[in-house]
Structure formats: structure tokens, C-alpha cells
Amino acid sequence: MKNIIKTLFFILLIAIITISSIIVLKNNYEDTEQERIIEQVTDTAYQKNDTDDYKTENININMKTLYEQNKDIIAWIRINNSNINYPIMQTKNNPNFYLRKNFYKAYSYYGTPYLSEQCNINTSDNLIVYGHHIKNSKMFGELENYKRQEYYNNHKIVNIYTLNDKRKYEIIYIFKTIINKDFDYYNYINLNDESEFNTFKNKCEKLAFFNTQIECDYKDKFITLSTCDYTSENARLVIIAKMIK
């Protein structure tokens, strides 16, 4: 009887090890595939006459070619010297379509950053962009670094390329908030009057990890980057930047 139990235990152990190995191999394959797709899209984005170094300042994004491949693209986001270098999508009739889709509309647990369906890229006062918090600083996982002021000091500028223009934003607030509890930042898209702006500003200042000492005013334009924060249930890490005029 003891031999039978030992044999069954050994078989179970082998099965667990085998299943675990398969899961690890599968995850590694998926990570490699996601990276390949991202690299393919990035190669399309950068003009052929630009430097191969994607981290330089004066870069043009080939938005026309990207738009020809997928008309859901609304912009490209790039933060110098970081991994944030991605298309931004928008599907107003299916708002969360790119939550688990890559640029080519195939399934991807990385997803693709996307603009809130309530936003207009050209007219909204505050553009809300969502992205997954992926390990190893992939997608919006890089935003985790902004909790450290030293990192912020060297990564203040957010570059946004649209079909019509290039914009620069300077990060002014970094904070964590609990959904449906602390601050419904995602509802502040059009700041209709100065009172609403002041409410928005005061809430950002109250939650901010540190004071960036950068002021903003009513009529400024903003972009908000939002991702999950795994330090608390239903938490979000939020980065808000104002457009440099």
C-alpha cells in the first residue's frame, strides 16, 4: 500500500512540474510574441530617414502609414528615454476594444493604450488614456517609476503625435486613487468653468505624491495617463500633464 501511495505521489509531482513548465513556456512565448508585435508597429511608426535610436528628441511618427493600416489609431505617445512608445487607439462604439487587443486587432493580454470614448483628440480639455500595468515596465507599467521624484525629474515631457500635429505636455501631478472612492478623475474631460477646474486641480494637489512646483491654469489643456496600481484593491496610478503652449 505504501508503495502505491509513493508511486501516486511521484506521478502527481511529475504532473505538477510538467504543467508548471508548460505554463512558463506558454507565458514566455506570449511575452516574446507581444514584444515582436510592438517592435513591428514601432518600426512602421518611425520615418525611414530618422535615426535608428528611438530615444532621441527630434523624431517624426509616420501617422499616415499607421492610419492606413488601422484607422482606429488616434495618436502616438512617446516619453523620451522610457519604454512608453506606443500607438493610442480609440473605438467610440466599442470603448474597451483594445483592452485586450494589439494594434492589428488580434488578442493580446498586453492590450494597446486607448483614449476614452468620451474624449475628442482635438477639442477635449483633458485626454484620458488607459493602458495596462505590465511587468518589466511594459505598456504603462513604466508609470510606476514616477512614484520616485528622481525619475520624474528626468522624464517630465510627454510627446503626443496626431494625424495633424505634434504636442508636448509637461507632467504636473502623479497620484494614486481608489476607483469610485477617492477621485473620479476620468470624468474631468471638459472643464466647463473655472469652478470645475479648481475642483479638479485641488483634488490632484491633495493626492499628489510630491509637489512638482509646476502651476496650471483654467484653459490649460491636459492629458491623463491611467493604469492599475496593485498596492491596493481597485487602485489606479494616474499621471497628469499639461500642454506646453
Coordinates of C-alpha atoms in Angstrom, one line a residue:
M1 CA 0.0 0.0 0.0
K2 CA 2.8 2.4 0.9
N3 CA 4.5 1.7 -2.5
I4 CA 1.2 2.5 -4.3
I5 CA 0.9 5.8 -2.4
K6 CA 4.6 6.7 -3.1
T7 CA 4.0 5.9 -6.8
L8 CA 0.9 8.1 -7.0
F9 CA 2.6 10.9 -5.2
F10 CA 5.5 10.7 -7.6
I11 CA 3.2 10.7 -10.6
L12 CA 1.3 13.7 -9.1
L13 CA 4.6 15.5 -8.6
I14 CA 5.7 14.9 -12.2
A15 CA 2.3 16.1 -13.4
I16 CA 2.6 19.4 -11.4
I17 CA 6.1 20.0 -12.7
T18 CA 5.1 19.3 -16.3
I19 CA 2.0 21.6 -16.1
S20 CA 4.1 24.3 -14.4
S21 CA 6.7 24.1 -17.1
I22 CA 4.1 24.3 -19.9
I23 CA 2.6 27.4 -18.3
V24 CA 6.0 29.1 -18.0
L25 CA 6.9 28.2 -21.6
K26 CA 3.5 29.4 -22.8
N27 CA 3.9 32.7 -20.9
N28 CA 7.4 33.2 -22.3
Y29 CA 6.2 32.6 -25.8
E30 CA 3.3 35.1 -25.4
D31 CA 5.7 37.7 -24.0
T32 CA 8.0 37.2 -26.9
E33 CA 5.1 37.4 -29.4
Q34 CA 3.8 40.6 -27.8
E35 CA 7.3 42.2 -28.0
R36 CA 7.6 41.2 -31.6
I37 CA 4.2 42.8 -32.5
I38 CA 5.2 46.0 -30.6
E39 CA 8.5 46.2 -32.4
Q40 CA 6.8 45.7 -35.8
V41 CA 4.4 48.6 -35.1
T42 CA 7.2 50.8 -33.9
D43 CA 9.3 50.1 -37.0
T44 CA 6.3 51.2 -39.1
A45 CA 5.9 54.3 -36.9
Y46 CA 9.4 55.8 -37.4
Q47 CA 10.3 57.5 -40.6
K48 CA 13.0 55.8 -42.6
N49 CA 15.2 58.9 -42.7
D50 CA 15.2 59.2 -38.9
T51 CA 17.9 57.8 -36.7
D52 CA 17.6 54.2 -35.5
D53 CA 17.8 55.5 -31.9
Y54 CA 14.2 55.8 -30.8
K55 CA 15.3 57.8 -27.7
T56 CA 16.4 60.9 -29.5
E57 CA 14.4 64.1 -29.3
N58 CA 13.6 65.1 -32.8
I59 CA 11.6 62.2 -34.1
N60 CA 8.7 62.1 -36.6
I61 CA 6.0 59.5 -36.4
N62 CA 4.6 58.1 -39.6
M63 CA 1.0 58.5 -38.6
K64 CA -0.3 58.4 -42.2
T65 CA 1.1 54.9 -42.7
L66 CA -0.2 53.7 -39.4
Y67 CA -3.6 55.1 -40.1
E68 CA -3.7 53.3 -43.4
Q69 CA -3.1 50.1 -41.6
N70 CA -5.6 50.7 -38.8
K71 CA -8.0 53.6 -38.8
D72 CA -8.6 53.3 -35.1
I73 CA -5.3 54.9 -34.3
I74 CA -5.8 58.4 -32.9
A75 CA -2.3 59.3 -31.7
W76 CA 1.2 58.1 -30.8
I77 CA 2.6 58.6 -27.3
R78 CA 6.3 58.8 -26.5
I79 CA 8.2 59.6 -23.4
N80 CA 11.9 60.1 -24.1
N81 CA 14.3 57.5 -22.5
S82 CA 11.5 55.2 -21.5
N83 CA 9.6 52.2 -22.7
I84 CA 6.5 54.3 -23.4
N85 CA 6.5 54.5 -27.1
Y86 CA 3.1 53.2 -28.4
P87 CA 0.1 53.9 -30.5
I88 CA -3.1 55.3 -28.9
M89 CA -6.3 53.8 -30.2
Q90 CA -9.9 54.9 -29.9
T91 CA -13.1 53.0 -30.7
K92 CA -16.1 55.1 -29.6
N93 CA -18.7 52.3 -30.4
N94 CA -16.7 49.7 -28.5
P95 CA -14.8 51.7 -25.9
N96 CA -12.7 48.9 -24.4
F97 CA -11.9 47.0 -27.6
Y98 CA -8.2 47.5 -27.2
L99 CA -8.1 46.4 -23.6
R100 CA -7.0 43.0 -24.8
K101 CA -6.2 43.7 -28.5
N102 CA -2.9 44.6 -30.2
F103 CA -2.6 47.2 -33.0
Y104 CA -3.6 44.5 -35.6
K105 CA -6.8 43.7 -33.6
A106 CA -5.6 40.3 -32.5
Y107 CA -5.9 39.1 -28.9
S108 CA -3.2 40.4 -26.7
Y109 CA -3.1 40.4 -22.9
Y110 CA -0.8 43.5 -23.2
G111 CA -3.6 45.3 -24.9
T112 CA -2.9 48.7 -26.5
P113 CA -3.2 52.1 -24.9
Y114 CA -6.5 53.7 -25.8
L115 CA -8.3 57.0 -25.5
S116 CA -11.6 57.3 -23.6
E117 CA -14.6 57.2 -25.9
Q118 CA -15.8 60.5 -24.3
C119 CA -12.7 62.3 -25.5
N120 CA -12.1 64.2 -28.7
I121 CA -8.4 64.3 -29.5
N122 CA -8.7 67.9 -30.8
T123 CA -11.2 69.6 -28.6
S124 CA -11.3 67.9 -25.1
D125 CA -9.7 69.8 -22.2
N126 CA -8.4 66.6 -20.7
L127 CA -7.5 63.4 -22.7
I128 CA -7.9 60.3 -20.7
V129 CA -5.6 57.4 -21.9
Y130 CA -5.8 53.9 -20.4
G131 CA -3.0 51.3 -20.6
H132 CA -2.2 48.0 -18.8
H133 CA 0.3 47.9 -16.0
I134 CA 2.5 45.1 -17.4
K135 CA 5.6 43.7 -15.6
N136 CA 9.1 44.7 -16.6
S137 CA 7.9 48.3 -17.3
K138 CA 5.9 47.3 -20.4
M139 CA 2.9 49.3 -21.6
F140 CA 2.0 51.6 -18.8
G141 CA 4.0 49.6 -16.2
E142 CA 6.7 52.2 -16.7
L143 CA 4.5 54.7 -15.0
E144 CA 5.3 53.0 -11.7
N145 CA 8.7 54.7 -11.8
Y146 CA 7.0 58.1 -11.5
K147 CA 6.4 57.5 -7.8
R148 CA 10.1 58.4 -7.4
Q149 CA 10.8 62.1 -7.8
E150 CA 14.2 61.4 -9.2
Y151 CA 12.7 59.5 -12.1
Y152 CA 10.1 62.3 -12.6
N153 CA 12.8 64.9 -12.8
N154 CA 14.3 63.2 -15.9
H155 CA 11.1 62.2 -17.6
K156 CA 8.8 65.2 -17.4
I157 CA 7.8 65.5 -21.0
V158 CA 5.1 63.5 -22.8
N159 CA 5.1 63.7 -26.6
I160 CA 1.9 63.2 -28.4
Y161 CA 1.7 62.8 -32.2
T162 CA -1.6 63.0 -34.0
L163 CA -2.5 62.9 -37.7
N164 CA -2.5 66.7 -37.7
D165 CA 0.2 67.9 -35.2
K166 CA 2.8 67.2 -32.6
R167 CA 2.2 68.2 -29.0
K168 CA 4.3 68.4 -25.9
Y169 CA 2.9 68.0 -22.3
E170 CA 4.7 68.5 -19.0
I171 CA 3.8 66.2 -16.1
I172 CA 2.4 68.2 -13.2
Y173 CA 0.6 65.6 -11.0
I174 CA 1.3 62.0 -10.0
F175 CA -1.0 60.2 -7.6
K176 CA -2.8 57.0 -6.6
T177 CA -6.6 56.9 -6.2
I178 CA -9.2 54.3 -5.5
I179 CA -11.9 53.9 -8.1
N180 CA -15.4 55.1 -7.1
K181 CA -14.0 56.3 -3.7
D182 CA -11.3 59.0 -3.8
F183 CA -11.4 60.9 -7.1
D184 CA -13.3 60.2 -10.3
Y185 CA -10.5 61.8 -12.4
Y186 CA -11.8 60.1 -15.6
N187 CA -14.9 62.3 -15.5
Y188 CA -13.0 65.6 -15.8
I189 CA -12.8 65.6 -19.6
N190 CA -14.3 69.0 -20.4
L191 CA -13.6 71.6 -17.7
N192 CA -16.6 73.7 -18.4
D193 CA -15.9 76.6 -16.0
E194 CA -13.3 77.8 -13.6
S195 CA -15.1 76.3 -10.6
E196 CA -14.9 72.8 -12.1
F197 CA -11.2 73.4 -13.0
N198 CA -10.4 74.4 -9.4
T199 CA -12.1 71.3 -8.1
F200 CA -10.1 69.2 -10.4
K201 CA -6.9 71.0 -9.5
N202 CA -7.4 70.8 -5.8
K203 CA -8.1 67.1 -5.8
C204 CA -5.0 66.4 -7.8
E205 CA -2.9 68.5 -5.5
K206 CA -4.3 66.8 -2.4
L207 CA -3.5 63.3 -3.7
A208 CA -0.1 64.1 -5.4
F209 CA 2.9 62.1 -4.2
F210 CA 5.0 65.2 -4.3
N211 CA 4.9 68.8 -5.4
T212 CA 6.3 69.3 -8.9
Q213 CA 6.1 73.0 -8.5
I214 CA 4.5 73.4 -11.9
E215 CA 1.4 75.5 -12.0
C216 CA -1.6 75.1 -14.2
D217 CA -4.5 77.5 -15.0
Y218 CA -8.0 77.4 -16.3
K219 CA -8.0 76.9 -20.1
D220 CA -4.8 74.8 -20.0
K221 CA -5.1 71.5 -21.9
F222 CA -4.2 68.2 -20.2
I223 CA -3.5 64.6 -20.8
T224 CA -4.1 61.9 -18.2
L225 CA -2.4 58.5 -18.3
S226 CA -4.2 55.9 -16.2
T227 CA -3.1 52.4 -15.2
C228 CA -3.7 49.9 -12.4
D229 CA -1.9 50.2 -9.1
Y230 CA -1.5 46.8 -7.4
T231 CA -0.7 48.2 -4.0
S232 CA -4.5 48.5 -3.2
E233 CA -7.7 47.0 -4.5
N234 CA -9.3 48.9 -7.3
A235 CA -6.5 51.4 -7.2
R236 CA -5.2 53.4 -10.2
L237 CA -1.9 55.2 -10.8
V238 CA -2.6 58.5 -12.5
I239 CA -0.2 60.8 -14.3
I240 CA -1.5 64.2 -15.4
A241 CA 0.4 66.5 -17.7
K242 CA -0.4 70.0 -19.2
M243 CA 0.2 71.0 -22.7
I244 CA 3.2 73.3 -23.3
K245 CA 1.9 76.2 -25.3

